[in-house]
Backbone as CSV, one residue per row, in Angstrom:
resi,resn,N_x,N_y,N_z,CA_x,CA_y,CA_z,C_x,C_y,C_z
1,MET,-32.211,1.076,-12.464,-31.597,1.649,-11.715,-30.208,-0.183,-11.148
2,SER,-30.339,-0.702,-11.968,-29.296,-1.832,-12.023,-28.229,-1.353,-13.170
3,CYS,-28.273,-0.280,-14.012,-27.074,0.545,-14.262,-26.573,1.184,-13.753
4,THR,-26.762,1.800,-12.594,-26.503,2.676,-11.703,-25.846,1.327,-10.681
5,ILE,-25.732,0.617,-10.467,-26.022,-0.554,-8.993,-24.367,-1.221,-10.309
6,ALA,-24.426,-1.749,-11.539,-23.213,-2.220,-12.492,-22.149,-1.193,-12.685
7,LYS,-22.902,-0.227,-12.290,-21.328,1.154,-12.669,-20.611,0.959,-12.209
8,ALA,-21.371,1.389,-10.617,-21.074,1.428,-9.124,-20.267,0.336,-8.946
9,LEU,-19.935,-0.962,-8.872,-19.726,-2.107,-8.553,-18.677,-1.748,-9.773
10,ALA,-18.539,-2.017,-10.932,-17.726,-1.745,-12.014,-16.434,-0.323,-11.963
11,ASP,-16.611,0.991,-11.432,-16.105,2.002,-10.645,-15.315,1.194,-9.030
12,ALA,-15.884,0.211,-8.405,-15.449,-0.444,-7.400,-14.523,-1.085,-7.896
13,GLY,-14.996,-1.741,-8.738,-13.447,-3.001,-9.004,-12.087,-2.250,-10.323
14,ALA,-12.532,-1.374,-10.783,-11.712,-0.111,-11.710,-10.612,0.646,-10.801
15,LEU,-10.954,0.682,-8.636,-10.838,1.500,-7.856,-9.329,-0.139,-7.677
16,VAL,-9.878,-0.273,-7.021,-9.600,-1.649,-6.604,-7.938,-2.045,-6.867
17,GLU,-7.962,-2.164,-9.075,-7.306,-2.763,-9.862,-6.330,-1.618,-10.087
18,ARG,-6.744,-0.208,-9.854,-6.122,0.759,-9.873,-4.459,0.554,-8.277
19,LEU,-5.177,0.749,-7.549,-4.326,-0.358,-6.285,-3.667,-0.997,-6.511
20,ARG,-4.440,-1.810,-6.533,-3.107,-2.862,-7.143,-1.989,-2.802,-7.738
21,ASP,-2.354,-2.822,-9.187,-1.185,-1.730,-9.763,0.055,-1.073,-9.393
22,HIS,-0.988,0.028,-8.441,0.004,1.218,-8.092,0.645,0.701,-6.675
23,ASP,-0.224,-0.871,-5.739,1.258,-1.216,-5.054,1.867,-1.950,-6.178
24,GLU,1.774,-2.785,-6.729,2.517,-3.381,-7.089,4.062,-2.331,-8.611
25,ALA,3.317,-1.017,-8.802,4.353,-0.271,-8.983,5.238,0.287,-7.764
26,ALA,5.080,-0.138,-6.943,5.277,1.023,-5.718,6.338,-0.483,-5.413
27,GLU,6.478,-1.971,-5.236,6.870,-2.968,-4.247,7.485,-2.953,-5.987
28,SER,7.348,-2.396,-6.598,9.007,-3.150,-7.854,9.970,-1.904,-7.735
29,LEU,9.644,-0.079,-7.363,10.235,0.188,-6.861,11.212,0.827,-6.503
30,ILE,10.494,-0.909,-5.118,11.900,-0.852,-3.342,12.343,-1.550,-4.069
31,ASP,12.126,-2.863,-5.020,12.812,-3.533,-5.214,13.708,-3.248,-5.836
32,LYS,13.379,-2.642,-6.341,15.178,-2.346,-7.749,15.686,-1.474,-7.215
33,ARG,15.162,-0.634,-6.070,16.749,0.074,-4.957,17.024,-0.921,-4.606
34,VAL,16.257,-1.366,-3.822,17.562,-2.510,-3.222,18.285,-3.251,-4.003
35,GLU,18.423,-3.536,-5.018,19.096,-5.052,-6.169,20.515,-3.443,-6.496
36,ASP,19.664,-1.868,-6.935,21.063,-1.629,-7.585,21.804,-1.518,-5.472
37,MET,21.370,-1.184,-4.513,22.150,-0.962,-3.429,23.168,-2.164,-3.209
38,LYS,22.635,-4.008,-4.070,23.480,-4.465,-3.195,24.117,-4.788,-4.298
39,GLN,23.552,-4.216,-5.429,25.504,-4.206,-6.666,26.547,-3.160,-6.263
40,TYR,25.703,-2.223,-5.511,26.482,-0.908,-5.272,27.724,-1.770,-4.402
41,ARG,26.308,-2.573,-3.385,28.041,-2.764,-2.408,28.599,-3.866,-2.954
42,GLU,28.284,-4.512,-3.731,29.634,-5.300,-4.851,29.970,-5.405,-5.374
43,GLU,30.457,-4.004,-6.165,31.374,-2.929,-6.835,32.363,-2.435,-6.056
44,ILE,31.687,-2.012,-4.482,32.489,-1.468,-3.540,33.421,-2.423,-3.063
45,GLN,33.065,-3.518,-2.800,34.158,-4.671,-2.475,35.006,-5.326,-3.176
46,GLU,34.212,-5.303,-4.771,35.400,-5.539,-5.352,36.770,-4.726,-5.631
47,LEU,35.906,-3.273,-5.388,37.119,-2.554,-5.475,38.395,-2.270,-4.389
48,ASN,37.756,-2.288,-3.708,38.394,-2.780,-2.093,39.394,-3.903,-2.383
49,GLU,39.204,-4.674,-2.801,39.662,-6.059,-3.084,41.100,-5.912,-3.835
50,VAL,40.858,-4.518,-5.037,41.758,-4.803,-5.974,42.826,-3.921,-5.395
51,GLY,42.029,-2.518,-4.567,42.754,-2.144,-3.572,43.430,-2.675,-2.682
52,ARG,42.741,-3.662,-2.362,43.319,-3.750,-0.563,42.746,-2.920,0.328
53,HIS,43.801,-2.263,0.865,43.310,-1.122,1.708,43.704,-0.038,1.345
54,PRO,41.697,1.005,1.185,42.152,1.349,0.234,41.811,2.980,1.342
55,PRO,42.264,3.703,0.860,42.098,5.336,1.548,41.258,5.364,2.579
56,ARG,41.399,5.755,4.074,40.125,6.186,5.009,39.036,7.228,4.493
57,PHE,40.260,7.975,3.566,38.694,8.702,3.691,37.601,8.337,2.171
58,THR,38.153,7.465,1.210,37.402,6.686,0.416,36.093,5.861,1.199
59,LEU,36.985,5.186,1.913,36.037,4.507,2.813,34.168,5.005,3.870
60,VAL,35.317,6.497,4.288,34.608,7.768,4.545,33.752,8.019,3.316
61,MET,33.798,8.608,3.117,32.358,8.883,1.575,32.314,7.797,1.100
62,GLY,32.306,6.338,0.761,31.425,5.249,0.447,30.196,5.053,1.441
63,ILE,30.710,5.204,2.933,29.713,5.337,3.808,28.398,6.080,4.269
64,GLN,29.343,7.574,3.965,28.711,8.125,3.819,27.717,8.258,2.536
65,GLN,27.368,7.936,1.396,26.372,7.694,-0.103,25.233,6.636,0.658
66,GLU,26.638,5.429,1.390,25.491,4.811,1.956,24.164,5.501,2.589
67,ASN,24.816,5.654,3.466,23.607,6.511,4.265,22.849,6.991,3.899
68,ARG,23.482,8.229,2.874,21.997,8.801,1.760,21.742,8.267,1.866
69,GLN,22.164,7.137,0.251,20.819,6.272,-0.332,19.639,5.887,0.407
70,ILE,20.166,5.413,1.479,19.173,4.355,2.932,18.756,5.664,2.835
71,ARG,18.937,6.308,3.642,17.867,7.429,3.687,16.423,8.466,2.579
72,GLU,17.454,7.592,1.770,16.427,8.463,0.585,15.219,7.286,0.728
73,LEU,15.969,5.626,0.203,14.696,4.849,0.627,13.936,4.734,1.705
74,GLN,14.025,4.981,2.717,13.875,5.155,3.563,12.577,5.948,3.719
75,GLN,12.951,7.380,2.723,11.951,8.108,3.012,11.349,7.603,2.754
76,GLU,11.547,7.067,1.226,10.722,6.588,-0.529,9.701,5.787,0.399
77,SER,10.242,5.062,1.530,8.611,3.819,1.518,8.230,4.151,2.932
78,LYS,8.880,4.640,2.968,7.380,6.213,3.950,6.163,6.529,3.174
79,GLU,6.515,7.120,2.780,5.993,7.722,1.499,4.756,7.280,1.053
80,LEU,5.221,6.226,-0.015,4.630,4.314,-0.782,3.788,3.853,0.058
81,ARG,4.355,3.920,1.845,3.209,3.152,2.441,2.021,4.019,2.703
82,THR,2.252,5.404,3.423,1.472,6.408,3.390,0.731,6.732,2.076
83,SER,1.084,6.068,1.123,0.150,6.457,0.081,-0.649,4.943,0.142
84,LEU,-0.288,4.051,-0.342,-1.055,2.807,0.486,-1.854,2.896,0.917
85,GLU,-1.847,3.446,1.729,-2.922,3.813,3.751,-3.834,4.530,3.220
86,GLU,-3.589,5.938,2.178,-4.964,6.522,1.815,-5.506,5.966,0.951
87,HIS,-4.774,5.026,-0.485,-5.674,4.045,-1.364,-6.886,3.615,-0.383
88,GLN,-5.857,2.621,0.540,-6.636,1.648,0.903,-8.296,2.345,2.081
89,SER,-8.049,3.801,2.002,-9.297,4.143,3.221,-9.876,4.751,2.507
90,ALA,-9.470,5.375,0.940,-10.853,6.107,0.196,-11.290,4.741,-0.365
91,LEU,-10.807,3.594,-0.288,-11.705,1.780,-1.227,-12.575,1.947,-0.080
92,GLU,-11.749,2.323,1.035,-13.488,1.169,2.392,-14.149,2.036,2.194
93,LEU,-13.667,4.120,2.423,-14.543,4.794,2.362,-15.776,4.469,1.590
94,ILE,-15.270,3.987,-0.160,-16.425,3.669,-1.404,-17.171,3.072,-1.339
95,MET,-16.757,1.402,-0.676,-17.136,0.494,-0.158,-18.118,0.243,1.003
96,SER,-17.550,1.169,1.440,-18.904,1.742,2.920,-19.465,2.381,2.008
97,LYS,-19.959,3.382,1.447,-20.461,4.772,1.558,-21.952,3.615,-0.217
98,TYR,-20.504,2.239,-0.811,-21.669,1.889,-2.133,-23.046,0.546,-1.325
99,ARG,-22.093,-0.066,-0.085,-23.386,-0.755,1.185,-24.317,-0.158,1.363
100,GLU,-23.625,1.409,2.056,-24.509,2.215,2.338,-26.678,1.916,1.875
101,GLN,-26.088,2.664,0.018,-27.217,2.881,-0.713,-27.413,1.915,-1.515
102,MET,-26.597,0.259,-1.166,-27.690,-0.760,-1.837,-28.761,-1.137,-0.742
103,PHE,-28.576,-0.405,0.655,-29.129,-1.237,2.372,-30.361,-0.683,1.732
104,ARG,-29.976,1.338,1.678,-30.892,2.183,1.345,-31.820,2.030,-0.096
105,LEU,-31.448,1.479,-1.250,-32.221,0.318,-1.956,-33.009,-0.544,-1.859
106,LEU,-32.425,-1.235,-1.212,-32.731,-2.455,-0.452,-34.347,-2.331,0.590
107,MET,-33.917,-1.056,1.068,-34.951,-0.826,1.855,-36.372,-0.020,1.310
108,ALA,-35.856,0.981,0.280,-36.697,1.523,-0.329,-38.151,0.079,-1.099
109,SER,-37.164,-0.830,-2.048,-38.306,-1.617,-2.660,-38.571,-3.070,-1.994
110,LYS,-38.302,-3.090,-0.821,-38.564,-3.648,0.379,-39.551,-5.099,-0.637
111,LYS,-39.312,-5.267,-1.826,-39.383,-6.313,-2.368,-39.322,-7.492,-2.922
112,ASP,-37.563,-7.598,-1.752,-37.149,-8.504,-1.203,-36.666,-9.171,0.601
113,GLY,-37.882,-8.271,1.194,-38.442,-9.057,2.758,-37.390,-7.820,4.095
114,LEU,-37.174,-8.316,5.221,-37.206,-7.498,6.134,-36.137,-8.790,6.511
115,SER,-36.043,-10.147,6.042,-34.583,-10.396,6.858,-33.285,-10.922,5.678
116,ILE,-33.415,-10.202,4.486,-31.928,-9.401,3.995,-32.368,-8.424,4.060
117,ILE,-32.255,-8.161,4.410,-32.249,-6.334,4.942,-31.795,-6.446,5.872
118,LEU,-31.607,-7.364,7.007,-31.067,-7.735,8.341,-30.020,-8.314,7.655
119,LYS,-30.059,-9.422,7.312,-28.796,-10.348,7.043,-27.423,-9.151,6.639
120,LEU,-28.798,-8.084,6.016,-26.539,-6.666,4.378,-26.476,-6.472,5.890
121,LYS,-26.988,-5.377,7.058,-27.336,-4.833,7.739,-26.526,-5.580,8.961
122,GLU,-26.209,-6.500,8.901,-25.126,-7.407,10.048,-24.642,-7.953,9.056
123,GLN,-24.254,-7.874,8.107,-22.936,-8.450,7.475,-21.952,-7.424,6.780
124,HIS,-22.365,-6.416,7.031,-21.986,-4.618,6.651,-21.248,-4.239,8.219
125,SER,-21.895,-4.650,8.930,-21.644,-4.327,10.682,-20.133,-5.267,11.199
126,LYS,-20.216,-6.249,10.766,-18.802,-7.421,10.454,-18.350,-6.550,9.386
127,GLU,-18.803,-6.438,8.757,-17.533,-6.349,7.764,-16.865,-4.678,8.478
128,LEU,-16.761,-3.563,8.965,-16.560,-2.684,9.557,-16.079,-2.910,10.768
129,GLN,-16.859,-3.420,11.490,-15.502,-4.798,12.832,-14.749,-4.694,12.373
130,ALA,-14.769,-5.642,10.830,-13.194,-6.605,10.588,-12.211,-5.230,10.377
131,HIS,-12.678,-4.499,9.513,-12.092,-3.412,9.672,-11.741,-2.044,10.290
132,ARG,-11.946,-2.001,11.350,-11.932,-2.042,12.506,-10.444,-2.456,13.139
133,CYS,-10.932,-3.740,13.320,-9.702,-4.816,13.828,-8.391,-4.427,12.982
134,ARG,-8.318,-4.345,12.391,-7.754,-4.752,11.294,-6.678,-3.200,11.593
135,GLY,-7.080,-2.100,10.823,-6.411,-0.763,11.086,-6.189,-0.482,12.705
136,PHE,-6.689,-0.746,13.776,-5.754,-1.620,14.651,-4.521,-2.149,15.158
137,LEU,-5.392,-2.938,14.139,-3.919,-3.895,14.293,-2.809,-3.135,13.780
138,SER,-2.333,-3.143,12.321,-1.698,-2.904,11.383,-0.780,-0.712,12.378
139,ASP,-1.803,-0.878,12.989,-0.712,0.475,13.158,0.007,0.079,13.943
140,PRO,1.154,0.938,13.913,2.105,0.671,14.706,2.872,1.328,15.339
């Protein structure tokens, strides 16, 4: 039975670590894209300074290209945010199931006494309430 609990804890830890890795990768991609956009703007400014009076057509085409890139970045950011929310929901579900299973195991064994079980149940209720509050507050 302790192997199952240890495995569940290890699996939960691995999921948390994977979520962190995904989050870091997403942040890295976003940072890189933003840095590329800054570099692009700097290069446009340099070209404008060299040309002093660039043709209107060139400016319009540059602005249109920037707008496309901004829209792509916004879409990518939205997708990454949605993916992160899905991962967080999945992890919360896993942890909820884990807590429920642990509660059932404790109820079945009853060797630790009723007070521990009540404390665990109360802690689980508080965590669920806190999660609901965070979910409510983070919704746009």
